[in-house]
Amino acid sequence: MKYLITGATGGLGGHILEYFIAQIPFSDFAASSSSPENRSRFESRGVNFRHLDYENPTTLNRALHDVENLLFISTNANVIDVEKVKRQHRNVVEAARKANVKHVWYTSLPFGGLTNDSEVSVQRAHLATEKMLKESGLTFTCIREGIYVEGFPLFLNWYPETTLLTLPGDGEIAFTSRVELAVCTARLMIQGGFENRIVLLTAGETITAKELVSVINETTGRRVELRYVSPDEFVDAGPRNDRGGKSRAFFETLVSLWESAASGELRTTDGLMAEILGRDPIPPRDAMCIEWLQGYKEA
């Protein structure tokens, strides 16, 4: 099997799969999911399916048999449980090594740009995985994917009904369209190259939380206010006031994300994405309007 796409039911993996469906012969790729119940979802479209669970080495060994290019989508546990991430990712790397996968394409995060200096916990988990790949003997490419613009409500902890936002800090973030990230990731895999390298995919511009709120207000007609509070106040008040019932650990993680943004870890942009697309990536402000906000205009 020339290509195996993990995380095919997720946001990034799903968009990458759609690109493959449109561009690549069906006999050359397969989709995988941790839920065997998803088999019919893919096979009904003529897409090959392999059950693959990062927690289950048996499924990994079976799914990676004869795979040439593995799209290794990082686990969705990476926001909170760093040790779980490391364990699951170690399982994948070891299985890929045993299966003699020719090239592993790993989706990482962009904290710190192309440096390895980030101290934010979610990035440390990715740095640990990148190190595993380097030491495994596998051919790899670590793709540090820009922060999804679709995730800005999570970064702001914004709900459409919210009129007052509180944050523990602010900073520039190169928010990037997930659809464009998927296209670029798919093209990197198909074109090949970039062996044993770390690459960065981002939009060409950055945006701050203050500017995000301005876009929300300008686009939807709302009057959302942004107020900065101390990290302790943010963590203490967050779980009490959150409409979604998020945990204290979530708000502690959000503090670390905004502290990293304030220190400049998310402001790095790179020209590779524009090179792959053949044009400039969609700027964060425009991507917000295209992807999200048009459906939330005030009546």
XYZ file of N, CA and C in Angstrom, residues 183-292:
330
model
N -4.317 20.254 2.202
C -3.869 20.224 0.806
C -2.350 20.181 0.737
N -1.699 21.026 1.516
C -0.233 21.080 1.483
C 0.388 19.798 2.027
N -0.181 19.249 3.080
C 0.337 18.000 3.637
C 0.199 16.874 2.625
N -0.955 16.788 1.979
C -1.165 15.754 0.961
C -0.175 15.915 -0.188
N 0.032 17.137 -0.632
C 0.961 17.367 -1.746
C 2.393 17.033 -1.358
N 2.771 17.341 -0.129
C 4.106 16.957 0.331
C 4.293 15.450 0.243
N 3.302 14.697 0.714
C 3.392 13.240 0.688
C 3.480 12.709 -0.735
N 2.659 13.245 -1.604
C 2.591 12.743 -2.976
C 3.852 13.100 -3.754
N 4.358 14.311 -3.542
C 5.567 14.743 -4.250
C 6.812 14.083 -3.684
N 6.803 13.771 -2.396
C 7.955 13.148 -1.758
C 9.051 14.159 -1.456
N 10.161 13.660 -0.985
C 11.263 14.527 -0.596
C 11.181 14.919 0.865
N 11.964 15.924 1.223
C 12.026 16.431 2.598
C 12.379 15.326 3.589
N 13.222 14.403 3.153
C 13.597 13.288 4.020
C 14.346 13.768 5.264
N 13.934 13.238 6.403
C 14.586 13.498 7.690
C 14.706 14.992 7.983
N 13.597 15.680 7.711
C 13.555 17.126 7.932
C 12.319 17.508 8.733
N 12.412 18.674 9.343
C 11.262 19.298 9.990
C 10.865 20.492 9.134
N 9.586 20.570 8.773
C 9.101 21.681 7.960
C 7.958 22.366 8.696
N 7.712 23.614 8.320
C 6.689 24.426 8.980
C 5.692 24.916 7.941
N 4.419 24.653 8.175
C 3.351 25.132 7.302
C 2.513 26.151 8.065
N 2.501 27.390 7.594
C 1.699 28.426 8.254
C 1.170 29.404 7.220
N 0.145 30.147 7.623
C -0.266 31.318 6.866
C 0.877 32.334 6.872
N 0.751 33.345 6.045
C 1.813 34.335 5.948
C 1.653 35.510 6.883
N 0.564 35.534 7.642
C 0.285 36.637 8.548
C -0.088 36.099 9.927
N -0.050 36.990 10.914
C -0.452 36.629 12.274
C -1.628 37.494 12.712
N -2.226 37.097 13.832
C -3.340 37.853 14.390
C -3.323 37.654 15.903
N -3.747 38.668 16.648
C -3.790 38.587 18.113
C -5.215 38.309 18.590
N -5.355 37.996 19.872
C -6.687 37.781 20.439
C -7.534 39.045 20.322
N -6.918 40.183 20.582
C -7.646 41.447 20.472
C -8.179 41.640 19.062
N -7.358 41.295 18.078
C -7.791 41.421 16.687
C -8.847 40.377 16.336
N -8.735 39.178 16.910
C -9.756 38.152 16.695
C -11.122 38.646 17.158
N -11.149 39.259 18.329
C -12.414 39.766 18.861
C -12.962 40.867 17.962
N -12.092 41.709 17.431
C -12.538 42.756 16.504
C -13.179 42.150 15.265
N -12.586 41.071 14.757
C -13.157 40.400 13.583
C -14.526 39.813 13.919
N -14.643 39.196 15.101
C -15.945 38.664 15.525
C -16.992 39.773 15.518
N -16.650 40.910 16.104
C -17.614 42.007 16.210
C -17.940 42.603 14.846
N -16.922 42.813 14.024
C -17.144 43.406 12.705
C -17.960 42.485 11.806
N -17.730 41.195 11.919
C -18.349 40.238 11.004
C -19.755 39.854 11.426
N -19.986 39.755 12.727
C -21.273 39.245 13.207
C -22.193 40.318 13.774
N -21.672 41.531 13.972
C -22.492 42.581 14.560
C -22.595 42.508 16.066
N -21.808 41.638 16.681
C -21.814 41.527 18.136
C -20.980 42.644 18.768
N -21.055 42.716 20.099
C -20.234 43.654 20.860
C -19.534 42.881 21.969
N -18.664 41.992 21.565
C -17.924 41.168 22.516
C -16.784 41.995 23.100
N -16.661 41.965 24.420
C -15.596 42.688 25.119
C -14.513 41.702 25.541
N -13.258 42.119 25.430
C -12.129 41.298 25.864
C -11.482 41.940 27.084
N -11.300 41.137 28.125
C -10.662 41.625 29.348
C -9.526 40.671 29.718
N -8.372 41.228 30.063
C -7.228 40.413 30.469
C -7.214 40.261 31.988
N -6.993 39.029 32.444
C -6.960 38.739 33.879
C -5.687 37.956 34.183
N -5.400 37.792 35.463
C -4.219 37.019 35.850
C -4.443 35.539 35.539
N -3.370 34.781 35.342
C -3.519 33.338 35.109
C -4.307 32.637 36.211
N -4.051 33.000 37.477
C -4.764 32.358 38.585
C -6.262 32.641 38.517
N -6.602 33.885 38.239
C -8.020 34.244 38.139
C -8.676 33.514 36.972
N -7.956 33.408 35.874
C -8.487 32.727 34.690
C -8.783 31.258 34.987
N -7.838 30.594 35.644
C -7.998 29.164 35.947
C -9.076 28.941 37.000
N -9.158 29.825 37.979
C -10.155 29.663 39.041
C -11.574 29.889 38.518
N -11.740 30.909 37.684
C -13.086 31.267 37.221
C -13.546 30.417 36.043
N -12.600 29.940 35.249
C -12.956 29.231 34.026
C -13.920 28.074 34.209
N -13.589 27.080 35.029
C -14.485 25.925 35.194
C -15.855 26.299 35.760
N -15.910 27.344 36.599
C -17.186 27.752 37.199
C -18.123 28.370 36.166
N -17.537 29.113 35.232
C -18.355 29.899 34.312
C -18.500 29.282 32.926
N -17.779 28.218 32.653
C -17.752 27.687 31.286
C -19.052 26.974 30.932
N -19.651 27.365 29.821
C -20.907 26.755 29.380
C -20.724 25.294 28.980
N -19.523 24.956 28.550
C -19.285 23.596 28.078
C -18.803 22.633 29.143
N -18.648 23.109 30.373
C -18.229 22.231 31.458
C -16.788 21.767 31.362
N -15.919 22.595 30.789
C -14.514 22.198 30.650
C -13.833 22.136 32.023
N -12.809 21.302 32.094
C -12.127 21.043 33.363
C -11.118 22.138 33.701
N -10.672 22.135 34.944
C -9.614 23.050 35.376
C -8.339 22.802 34.569
N -8.068 21.539 34.260
C -6.868 21.207 33.481
C -6.902 21.864 32.109
N -8.087 21.970 31.516
C -8.199 22.644 30.222
C -7.762 24.095 30.340
N -8.238 24.782 31.371
C -7.909 26.202 31.520
C -6.439 26.395 31.891
N -5.873 25.452 32.612
C -4.437 25.508 32.884
C -3.647 25.369 31.585
N -4.105 24.484 30.714
C -3.445 24.327 29.419
C -3.593 25.587 28.583
N -4.778 26.199 28.624
C -5.003 27.416 27.854
C -4.095 28.544 28.336
N -3.844 28.606 29.636
C -2.887 29.590 30.160
C -1.521 29.381 29.519
N -1.079 28.139 29.457
C 0.245 27.865 28.886
C 0.281 28.214 27.404
N -0.828 28.014 26.695
C -0.868 28.358 25.273
C -0.747 29.863 25.071
N -1.476 30.635 25.883
C -1.400 32.086 25.730
C -0.081 32.652 26.247
N 0.501 32.022 27.241
C 1.836 32.443 27.676
C 2.851 32.209 26.561
N 2.702 31.095 25.857
C 3.629 30.824 24.750
C 3.406 31.806 23.614
N 2.147 32.157 23.359
C 1.864 33.150 22.320
C 2.442 34.505 22.703
N 2.295 34.876 23.976
C 2.824 36.159 24.445
C 4.339 36.228 24.323
N 4.995 35.082 24.444
C 6.461 35.060 24.334
C 6.938 34.950 22.886
N 5.990 34.897 21.945
C 6.350 34.893 20.524
C 6.482 33.526 19.885
N 6.080 32.468 20.596
C 6.280 31.119 20.066
C 5.386 30.779 18.880
N 4.316 31.544 18.668
C 3.378 31.207 17.595
C 3.322 32.264 16.502
N 4.281 33.181 16.502
C 4.241 34.238 15.496
C 5.088 33.923 14.270
N 5.856 32.832 14.309
C 6.720 32.494 13.180
C 5.885 32.082 11.977
N 6.188 32.666 10.832
C 5.562 32.262 9.577
C 6.639 31.712 8.653
N 6.200 30.957 7.658
C 7.151 30.323 6.748
C 6.566 30.340 5.340
N 7.447 30.426 4.340
C 6.996 30.530 2.955
C 6.702 29.216 2.264
N 6.923 28.085 2.944
C 6.743 26.789 2.276
C 5.303 26.569 1.840
N 4.369 26.993 2.652
C 2.967 26.772 2.315
C 2.591 27.510 1.029
N 3.035 28.742 0.902
C 2.770 29.501 -0.321
C 3.429 28.839 -1.523
N 4.612 28.306 -1.316
C 5.319 27.613 -2.397
C 4.537 26.392 -2.875
N 3.999 25.632 -1.945
C 3.251 24.426 -2.309
C 1.925 24.788 -2.970
N 1.239 25.804 -2.437
C -0.056 26.209 -2.985
C 0.073 26.935 -4.315
N 1.223 27.566 -4.537
C 1.388 28.385 -5.729
C 0.741 29.750 -5.590
N 0.423 30.137 -4.375
C -0.190 31.435 -4.054
C -0.055 31.662 -2.557
N -0.405 32.865 -2.118
C -0.369 33.135 -0.686
C -1.478 32.363 0.031
N -1.198 31.815 1.213
C -2.270 31.195 2.005
C -3.306 32.239 2.404
N -4.497 31.781 2.721
C -5.551 32.684 3.172
C -5.122 33.329 4.492
N -5.160 34.660 4.609
C -4.800 35.309 5.874
C -5.773 34.911 6.986
N -5.329 34.958 8.242
C -6.196 34.538 9.356
C -7.544 35.241 9.385
N -7.527 36.557 9.188
C -8.783 37.321 9.241
C -9.774 36.812 8.194
N -9.305 36.620 6.964
C -10.188 36.151 5.895
C -10.640 34.720 6.149
N -9.725 33.897 6.649
C -10.071 32.499 6.913
C -11.150 32.399 7.985
N -11.074 33.253 9.002
C -12.116 33.264 10.035
C -13.484 33.511 9.421
N -13.544 34.481 8.528
C -14.826 34.836 7.915
C -15.326 33.718 7.010
N -14.409 33.136 6.241
C -14.786 32.081 5.301
C -15.220 30.824 6.035
N -14.432 30.431 7.032
C -14.617 29.131 7.664
C -15.673 29.136 8.763
N -15.890 30.274 9.409
C -16.605 30.215 10.675
C -17.714 31.242 10.848
